[in-house]
Short mmCIF file of C-alpha atoms and ligand atoms in Angstrom, two decimals:
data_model
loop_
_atom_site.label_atom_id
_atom_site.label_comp_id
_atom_site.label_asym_id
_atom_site.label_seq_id
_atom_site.Cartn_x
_atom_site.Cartn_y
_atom_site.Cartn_z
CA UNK A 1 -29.14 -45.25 5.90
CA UNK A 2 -25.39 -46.32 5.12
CA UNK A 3 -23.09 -43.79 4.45
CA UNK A 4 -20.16 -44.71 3.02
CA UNK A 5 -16.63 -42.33 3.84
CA UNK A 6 -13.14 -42.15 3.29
CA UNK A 7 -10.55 -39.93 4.68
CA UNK A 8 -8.75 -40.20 1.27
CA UNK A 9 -10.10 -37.23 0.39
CA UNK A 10 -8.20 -35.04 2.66
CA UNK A 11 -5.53 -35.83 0.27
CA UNK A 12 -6.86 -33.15 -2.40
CA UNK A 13 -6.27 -29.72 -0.24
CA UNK A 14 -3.95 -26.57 -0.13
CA UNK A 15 -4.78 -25.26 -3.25
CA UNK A 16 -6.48 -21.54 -4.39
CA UNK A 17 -8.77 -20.34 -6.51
CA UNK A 18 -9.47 -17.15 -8.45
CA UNK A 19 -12.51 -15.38 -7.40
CA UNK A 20 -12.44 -11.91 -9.65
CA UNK A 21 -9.27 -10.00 -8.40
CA UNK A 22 -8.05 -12.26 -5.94
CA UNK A 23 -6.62 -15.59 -5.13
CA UNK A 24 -8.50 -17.11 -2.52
CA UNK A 25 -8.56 -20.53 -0.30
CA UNK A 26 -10.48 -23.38 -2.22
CA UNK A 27 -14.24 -23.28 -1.59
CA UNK A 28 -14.39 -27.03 -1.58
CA UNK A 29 -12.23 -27.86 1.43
CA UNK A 30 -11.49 -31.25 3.39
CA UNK A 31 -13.44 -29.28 5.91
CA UNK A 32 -16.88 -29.55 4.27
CA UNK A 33 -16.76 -33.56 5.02
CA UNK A 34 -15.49 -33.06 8.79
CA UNK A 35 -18.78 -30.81 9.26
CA UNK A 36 -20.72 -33.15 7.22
CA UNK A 37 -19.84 -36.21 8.77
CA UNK A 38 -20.70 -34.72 12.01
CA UNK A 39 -23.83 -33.26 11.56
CA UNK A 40 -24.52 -37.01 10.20
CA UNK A 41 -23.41 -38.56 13.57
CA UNK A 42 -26.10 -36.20 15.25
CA UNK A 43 -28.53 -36.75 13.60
CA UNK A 44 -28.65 -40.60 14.26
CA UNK A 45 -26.50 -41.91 10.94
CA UNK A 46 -23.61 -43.38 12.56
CA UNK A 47 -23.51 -46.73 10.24
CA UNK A 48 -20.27 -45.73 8.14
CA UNK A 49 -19.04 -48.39 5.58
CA UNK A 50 -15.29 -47.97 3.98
CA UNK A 51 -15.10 -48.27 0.34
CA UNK A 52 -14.07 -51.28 -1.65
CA UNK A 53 -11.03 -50.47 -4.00
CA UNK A 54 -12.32 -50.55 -7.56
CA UNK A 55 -10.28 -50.74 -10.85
CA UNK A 56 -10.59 -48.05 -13.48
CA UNK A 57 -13.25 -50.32 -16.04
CA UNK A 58 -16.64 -48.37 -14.65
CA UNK A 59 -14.94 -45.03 -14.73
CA UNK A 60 -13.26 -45.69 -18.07
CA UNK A 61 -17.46 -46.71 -19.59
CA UNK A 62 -17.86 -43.30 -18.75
CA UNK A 63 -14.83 -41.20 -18.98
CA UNK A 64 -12.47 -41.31 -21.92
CA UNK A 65 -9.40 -43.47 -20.60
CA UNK A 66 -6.87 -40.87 -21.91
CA UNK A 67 -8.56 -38.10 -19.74
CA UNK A 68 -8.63 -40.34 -16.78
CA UNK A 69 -4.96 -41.06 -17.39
CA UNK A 70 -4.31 -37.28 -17.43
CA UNK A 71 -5.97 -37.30 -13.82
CA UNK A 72 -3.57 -39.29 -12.66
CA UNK A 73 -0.09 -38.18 -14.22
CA UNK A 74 -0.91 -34.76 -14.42
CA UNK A 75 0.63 -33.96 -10.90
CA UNK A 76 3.79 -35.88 -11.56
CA UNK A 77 4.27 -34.30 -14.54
CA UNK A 78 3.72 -30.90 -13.01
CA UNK A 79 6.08 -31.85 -10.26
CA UNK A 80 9.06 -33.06 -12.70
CA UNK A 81 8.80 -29.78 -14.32
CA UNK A 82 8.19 -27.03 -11.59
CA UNK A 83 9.36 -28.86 -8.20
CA UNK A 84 7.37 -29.76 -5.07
CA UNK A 85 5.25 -27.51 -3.88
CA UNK A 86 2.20 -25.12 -5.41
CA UNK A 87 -0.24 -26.55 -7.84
CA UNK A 88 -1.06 -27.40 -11.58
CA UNK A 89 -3.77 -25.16 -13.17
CA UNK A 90 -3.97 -25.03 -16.91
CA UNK A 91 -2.46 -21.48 -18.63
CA UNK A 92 -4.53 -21.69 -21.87
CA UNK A 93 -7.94 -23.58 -22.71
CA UNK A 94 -9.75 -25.28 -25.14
CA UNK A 95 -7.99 -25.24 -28.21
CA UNK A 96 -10.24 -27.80 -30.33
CA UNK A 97 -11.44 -26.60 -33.00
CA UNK A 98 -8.63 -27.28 -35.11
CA UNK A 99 -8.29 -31.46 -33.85
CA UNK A 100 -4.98 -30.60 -31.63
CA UNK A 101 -4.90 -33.30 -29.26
CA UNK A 102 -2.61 -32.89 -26.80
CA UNK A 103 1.42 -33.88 -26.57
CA UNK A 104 3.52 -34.75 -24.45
CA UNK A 105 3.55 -31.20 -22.24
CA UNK A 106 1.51 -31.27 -19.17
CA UNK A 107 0.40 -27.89 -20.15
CA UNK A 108 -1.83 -29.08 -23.74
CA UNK A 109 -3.21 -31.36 -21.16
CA UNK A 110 -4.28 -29.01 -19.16
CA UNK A 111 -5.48 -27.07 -21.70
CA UNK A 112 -7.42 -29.71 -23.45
CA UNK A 113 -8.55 -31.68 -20.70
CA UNK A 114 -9.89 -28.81 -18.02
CA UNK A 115 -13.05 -25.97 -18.99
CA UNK A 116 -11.54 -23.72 -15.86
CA UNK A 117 -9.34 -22.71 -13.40
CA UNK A 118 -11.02 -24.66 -10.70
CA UNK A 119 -9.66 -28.03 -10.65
CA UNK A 120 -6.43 -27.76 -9.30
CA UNK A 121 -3.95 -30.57 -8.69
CA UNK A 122 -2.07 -30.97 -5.90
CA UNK A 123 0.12 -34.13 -4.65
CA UNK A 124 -2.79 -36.24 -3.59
CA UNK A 125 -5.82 -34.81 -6.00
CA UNK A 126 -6.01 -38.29 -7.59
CA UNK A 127 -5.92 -39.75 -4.72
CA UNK A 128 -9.11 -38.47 -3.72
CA UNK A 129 -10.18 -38.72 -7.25
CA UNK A 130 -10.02 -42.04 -7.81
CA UNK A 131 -10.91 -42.99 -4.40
CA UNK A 132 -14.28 -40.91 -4.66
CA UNK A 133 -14.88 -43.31 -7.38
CA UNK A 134 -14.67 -46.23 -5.45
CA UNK A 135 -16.99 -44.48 -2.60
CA UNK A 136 -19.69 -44.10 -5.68
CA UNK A 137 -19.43 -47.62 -7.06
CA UNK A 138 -19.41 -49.35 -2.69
CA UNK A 139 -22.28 -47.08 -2.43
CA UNK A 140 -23.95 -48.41 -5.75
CA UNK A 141 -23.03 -52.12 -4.80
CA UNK A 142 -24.66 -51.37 -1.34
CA UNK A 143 -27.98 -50.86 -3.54
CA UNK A 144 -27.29 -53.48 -5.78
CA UNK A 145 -27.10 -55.47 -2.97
CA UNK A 146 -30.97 -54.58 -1.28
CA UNK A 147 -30.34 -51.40 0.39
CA UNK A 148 -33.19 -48.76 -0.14
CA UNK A 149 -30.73 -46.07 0.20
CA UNK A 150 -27.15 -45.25 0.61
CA UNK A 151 -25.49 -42.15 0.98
CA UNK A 152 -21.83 -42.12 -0.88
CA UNK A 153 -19.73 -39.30 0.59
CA UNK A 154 -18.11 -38.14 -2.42
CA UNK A 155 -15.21 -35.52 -2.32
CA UNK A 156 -14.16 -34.18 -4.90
CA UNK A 157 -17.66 -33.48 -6.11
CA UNK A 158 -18.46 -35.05 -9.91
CA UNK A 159 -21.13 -33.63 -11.84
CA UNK A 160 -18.99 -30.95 -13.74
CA UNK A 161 -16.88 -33.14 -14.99
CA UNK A 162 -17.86 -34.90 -18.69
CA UNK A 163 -16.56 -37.70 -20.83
CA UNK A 164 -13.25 -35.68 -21.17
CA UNK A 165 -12.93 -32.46 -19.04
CA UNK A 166 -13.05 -31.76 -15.49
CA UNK A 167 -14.45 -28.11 -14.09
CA UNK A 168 -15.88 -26.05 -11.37
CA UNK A 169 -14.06 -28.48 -8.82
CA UNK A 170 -14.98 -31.79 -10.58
CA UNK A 171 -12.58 -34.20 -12.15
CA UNK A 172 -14.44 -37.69 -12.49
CA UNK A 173 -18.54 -37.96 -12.36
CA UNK A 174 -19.10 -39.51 -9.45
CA UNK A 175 -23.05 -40.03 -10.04
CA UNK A 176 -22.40 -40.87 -13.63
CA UNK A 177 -19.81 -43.81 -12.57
CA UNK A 178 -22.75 -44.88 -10.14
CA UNK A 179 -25.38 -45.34 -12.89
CA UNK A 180 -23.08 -47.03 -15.21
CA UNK A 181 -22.81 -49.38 -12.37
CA UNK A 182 -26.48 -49.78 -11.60
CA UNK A 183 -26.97 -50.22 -15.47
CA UNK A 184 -23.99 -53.05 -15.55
CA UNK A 185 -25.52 -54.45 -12.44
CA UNK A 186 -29.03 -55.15 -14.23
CA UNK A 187 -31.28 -51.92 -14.28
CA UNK A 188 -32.51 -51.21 -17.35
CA UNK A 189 -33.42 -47.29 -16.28
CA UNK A 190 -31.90 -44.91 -14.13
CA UNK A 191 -32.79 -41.63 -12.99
CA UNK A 192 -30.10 -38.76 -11.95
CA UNK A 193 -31.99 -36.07 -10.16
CA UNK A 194 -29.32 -32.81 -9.77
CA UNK A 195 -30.56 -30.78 -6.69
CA UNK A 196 -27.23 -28.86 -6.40
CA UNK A 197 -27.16 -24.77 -7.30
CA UNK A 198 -25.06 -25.15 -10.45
CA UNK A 199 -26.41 -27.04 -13.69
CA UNK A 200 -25.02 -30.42 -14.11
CA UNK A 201 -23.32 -30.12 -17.56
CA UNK A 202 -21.13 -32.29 -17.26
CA UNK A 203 -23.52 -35.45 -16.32
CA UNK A 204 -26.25 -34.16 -18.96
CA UNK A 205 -23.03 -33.97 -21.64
CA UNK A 206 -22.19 -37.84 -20.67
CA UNK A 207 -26.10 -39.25 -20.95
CA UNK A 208 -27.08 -36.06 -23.39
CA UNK A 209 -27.90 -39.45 -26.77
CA UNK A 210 -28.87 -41.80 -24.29
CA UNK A 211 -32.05 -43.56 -22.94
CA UNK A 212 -31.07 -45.77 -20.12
CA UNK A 213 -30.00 -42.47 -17.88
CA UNK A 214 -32.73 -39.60 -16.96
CA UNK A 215 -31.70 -36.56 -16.83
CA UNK A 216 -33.01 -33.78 -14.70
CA UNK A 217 -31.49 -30.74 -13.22
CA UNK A 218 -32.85 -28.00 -10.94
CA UNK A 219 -30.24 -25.17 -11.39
CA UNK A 220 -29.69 -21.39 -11.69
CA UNK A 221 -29.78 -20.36 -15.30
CA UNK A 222 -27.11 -19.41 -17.10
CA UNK A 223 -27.85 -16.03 -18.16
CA UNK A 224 -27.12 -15.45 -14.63
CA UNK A 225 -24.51 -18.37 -13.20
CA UNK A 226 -21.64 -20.60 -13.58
CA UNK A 227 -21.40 -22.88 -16.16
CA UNK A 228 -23.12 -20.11 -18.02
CA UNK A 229 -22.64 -22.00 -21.57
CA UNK A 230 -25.57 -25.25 -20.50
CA UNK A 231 -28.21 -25.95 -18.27
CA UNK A 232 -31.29 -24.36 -20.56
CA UNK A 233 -35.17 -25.74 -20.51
CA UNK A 234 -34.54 -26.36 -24.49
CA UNK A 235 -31.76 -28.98 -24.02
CA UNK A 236 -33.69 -31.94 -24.21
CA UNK A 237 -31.38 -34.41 -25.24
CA UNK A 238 -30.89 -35.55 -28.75
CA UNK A 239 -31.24 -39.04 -30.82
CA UNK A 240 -32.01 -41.98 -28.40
CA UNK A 241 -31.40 -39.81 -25.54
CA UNK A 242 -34.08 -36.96 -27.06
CA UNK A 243 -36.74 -36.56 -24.26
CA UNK A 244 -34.34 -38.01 -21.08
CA UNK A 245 -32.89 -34.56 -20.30
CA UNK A 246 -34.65 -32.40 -18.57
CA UNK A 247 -33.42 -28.50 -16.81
CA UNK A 248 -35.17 -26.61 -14.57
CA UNK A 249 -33.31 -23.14 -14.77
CA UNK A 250 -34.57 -20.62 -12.44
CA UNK A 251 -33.15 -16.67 -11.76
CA UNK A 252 -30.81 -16.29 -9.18
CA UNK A 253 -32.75 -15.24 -5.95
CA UNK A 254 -35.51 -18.21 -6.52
CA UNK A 255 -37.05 -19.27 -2.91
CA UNK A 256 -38.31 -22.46 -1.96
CA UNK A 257 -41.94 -21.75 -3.26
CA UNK A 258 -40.70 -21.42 -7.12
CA UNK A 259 -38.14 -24.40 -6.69
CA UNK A 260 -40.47 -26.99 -5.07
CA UNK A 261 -42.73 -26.54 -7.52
CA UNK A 262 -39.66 -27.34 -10.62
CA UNK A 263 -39.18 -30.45 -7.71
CA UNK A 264 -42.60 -31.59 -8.47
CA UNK A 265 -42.14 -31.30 -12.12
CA UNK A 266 -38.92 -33.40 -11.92
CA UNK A 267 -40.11 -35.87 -9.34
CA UNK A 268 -43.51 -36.45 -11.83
CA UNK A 269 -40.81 -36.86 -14.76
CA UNK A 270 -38.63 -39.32 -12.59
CA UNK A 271 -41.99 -41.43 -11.81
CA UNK A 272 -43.38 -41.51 -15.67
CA UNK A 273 -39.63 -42.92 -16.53
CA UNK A 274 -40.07 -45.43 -13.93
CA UNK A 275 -36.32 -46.27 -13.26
CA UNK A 276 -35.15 -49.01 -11.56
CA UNK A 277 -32.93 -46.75 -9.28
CA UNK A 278 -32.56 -42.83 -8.59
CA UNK A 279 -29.43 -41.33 -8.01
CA UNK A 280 -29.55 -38.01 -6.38
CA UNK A 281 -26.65 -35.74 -7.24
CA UNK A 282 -26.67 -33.95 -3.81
CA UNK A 283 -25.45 -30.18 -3.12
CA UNK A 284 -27.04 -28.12 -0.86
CA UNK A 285 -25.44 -24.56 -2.32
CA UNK A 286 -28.98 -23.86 -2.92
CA UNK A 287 -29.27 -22.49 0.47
CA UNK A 288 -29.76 -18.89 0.86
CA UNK A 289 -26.15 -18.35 2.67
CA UNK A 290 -24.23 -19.97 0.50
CA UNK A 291 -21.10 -18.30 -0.44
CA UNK A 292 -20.82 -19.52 -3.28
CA UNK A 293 -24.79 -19.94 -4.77
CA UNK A 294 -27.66 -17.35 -4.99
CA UNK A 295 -31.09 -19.20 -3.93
CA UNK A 296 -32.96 -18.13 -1.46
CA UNK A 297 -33.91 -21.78 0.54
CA UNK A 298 -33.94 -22.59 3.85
CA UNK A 299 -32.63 -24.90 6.31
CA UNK A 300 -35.70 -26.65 7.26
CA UNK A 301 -36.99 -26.65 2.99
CA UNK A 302 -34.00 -29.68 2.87
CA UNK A 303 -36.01 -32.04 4.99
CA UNK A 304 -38.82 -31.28 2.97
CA UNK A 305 -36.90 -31.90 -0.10
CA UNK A 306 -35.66 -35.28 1.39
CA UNK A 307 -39.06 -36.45 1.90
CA UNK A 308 -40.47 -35.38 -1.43
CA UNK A 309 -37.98 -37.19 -3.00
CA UNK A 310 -38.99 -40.77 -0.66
CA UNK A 311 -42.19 -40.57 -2.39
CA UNK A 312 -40.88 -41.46 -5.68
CA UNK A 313 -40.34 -44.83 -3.48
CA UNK A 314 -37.71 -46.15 -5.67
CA UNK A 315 -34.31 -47.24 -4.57
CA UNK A 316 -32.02 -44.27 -4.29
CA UNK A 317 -28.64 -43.36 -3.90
CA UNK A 318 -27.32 -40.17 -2.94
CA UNK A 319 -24.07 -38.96 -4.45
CA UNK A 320 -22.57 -35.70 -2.79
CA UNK A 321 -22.01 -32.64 -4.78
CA UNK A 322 -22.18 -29.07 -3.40
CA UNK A 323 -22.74 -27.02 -0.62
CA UNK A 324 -20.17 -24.45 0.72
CA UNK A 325 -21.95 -22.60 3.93
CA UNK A 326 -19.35 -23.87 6.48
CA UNK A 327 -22.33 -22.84 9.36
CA UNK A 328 -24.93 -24.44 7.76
CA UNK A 329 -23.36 -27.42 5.35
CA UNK A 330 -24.14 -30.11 8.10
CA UNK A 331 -27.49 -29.05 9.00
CA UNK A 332 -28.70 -28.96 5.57
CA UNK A 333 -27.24 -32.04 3.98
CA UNK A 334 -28.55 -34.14 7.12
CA UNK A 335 -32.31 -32.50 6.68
CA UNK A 336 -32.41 -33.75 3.49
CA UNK A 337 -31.06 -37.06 4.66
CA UNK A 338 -33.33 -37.05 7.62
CA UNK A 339 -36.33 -35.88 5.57
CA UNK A 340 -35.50 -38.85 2.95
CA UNK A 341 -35.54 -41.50 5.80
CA UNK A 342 -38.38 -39.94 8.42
CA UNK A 343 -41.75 -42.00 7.42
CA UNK A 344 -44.75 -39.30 6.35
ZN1 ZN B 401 -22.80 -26.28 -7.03
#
């Protein structure tokens, strides 16, 4: 399988995050690639393909332009007001309801454009924003192109993120930007299956009145996790997209038995849509370790998971999301690639 990597990412690192009473290093570090990437190169997928710069017209089908121009001039506009150094969270949130849109001050942008205090920007977070999105649309081209599967190595992760708000480390949807692609390119159905801990509001929000994009997300509920406010069995989707969302929610603590079985529901889902390509949002913070999720599964459960999912036997590209066990991170994410590409 191809993987396709850039070291742009590196770019988007330095800054902290609020965990309860205390500032704390970002979770989702430069470092979670390195150990990646190497656990990769061990297990046998070595064949690492550089991304083709893409403009902005995919990412602006999804995303609203004015958001993704935020992305990119909200550093510089942090920086002309505050100096080098430190980074650019937003200081209020959400303030809607009334139509405000925001001016001119990089702080209604933050507060319009951002659901939490997780997506900070440093110098080079669009950087690795933007060039994420070019590692989703080579990796979507590589299947466009007669590859079975591809792996795109994105960082920062996507499926927070909606049409106009980044979250929970996510500033553009990297698997949403791939299925626009795969739908530009020709398929007339495509299937996002979200493996990773935390619901995927953000890509249900994007494809929530659509039909061309599946929907289906294993997750932790949110009575019990982060984003707390989505992610529940009734959200089905609504007018042309009623019946192409589909959540899983489980309690924290689930094991493997429980969540293969919401797998099998999903997979038989995926297969009765019939797309034309799957797109696998992949985190591994499912695993029972993991700092930052609260499942219960097991490192040899993701090579399992990988081959479960080669049985839908459909062309499928996986799009990295989660995953924050520094011990384990590598070994996980290459089971499931191994178990994907492993003939049963
Ligand atoms: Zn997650």
């Amino acid at each position: 399988m191809k993987l396709v990597y850039s070291d742009d990412h590196r770019e988007h690192a330095g800054a902290k995050e609020m965990r309860y009473d205390q500032m704390i290093p970002m979770s989702e570090s430069p470092e979670r690639m390195d150990i990646i990437m190497e656990a990769l190169a061990k297990a046998g997928f070595k064949d690492v393909v550089s991304p083709q710069a893409h403009g902005l017209e995919v990412a602006h089908q999804i995303h609203d332009p004015a958001f993704v121009s935020f992305l990119q001039r909200c550093y510089p506009l942090w920086e002309k007001e505050f100096g080098l150094g430190g980074f650019a969270t937003a200081y209020t949130f959400g303030m809607r309801s009334m139509g405000q849109s925001p001016n001119a001050s990089v702080h209604s942008m933050l507060s319009c454009y951002t659901f939490d205090v997780c997506v900070p920007f440093v110098k080079g977070t669009w950087t690795a924003i933007n060039s994420a999105k070019d590692v989703a649309l080579t990796g979507a081209e590589l299947i466009q192109n007669g590859e079975q599967a591809v792996f795109a190595l994105c960082r920062p992760p996507g499926h927070h993120a909606s049409q106009d708000l980044a979250g929970g480390y996510c500033y553009m949807n990297n698997a949403a930007i791939a299925a626009q692609s795969h739908l530009n390119a020709g398929s007339k159905r495509v299937a996002i299956l979200d493996i990773d801990y935390h619901h995927g509001n953000g890509t249900q929000t994007i494809f929530y009145q659509r039909s061309d994009v599946f929907f289906a997300s294993l997750h932790c509920r949110p009575e019990d996790e982060y984003p707390f406010l989505l992610g529940y069995a009734t959200e089905v989707g609504e007018g042309d997209g009623k019946g192409y969302n589909l959540n899983l929610p489980m309690p924290r603590g689930t094991d493997y038995s429980v969540w293969e079985q919401a797998l099998q529901t999903a997979l038989q889902r995926i297969e009765a849509y019939n797309p034309d390509v799957l797109v696998v949002s992949l985190g591994v913070d499912t695993f029972a370790d993991d700092p930052v999720g609260g499942f219960m599964l097991q490192s040899p459960d993701f090579t399992d998971i990988g081959s479960k999912i080669r049985t839908l036997n459909c062309p499928t590209q996986f799009v990295m999301e989660g995953g924050y066990s520094m011990s384990e991170l590598g070994t996980n994410v290459a089971n499931i690639i191994r178990g994907y590409s492993t003939k049963g």
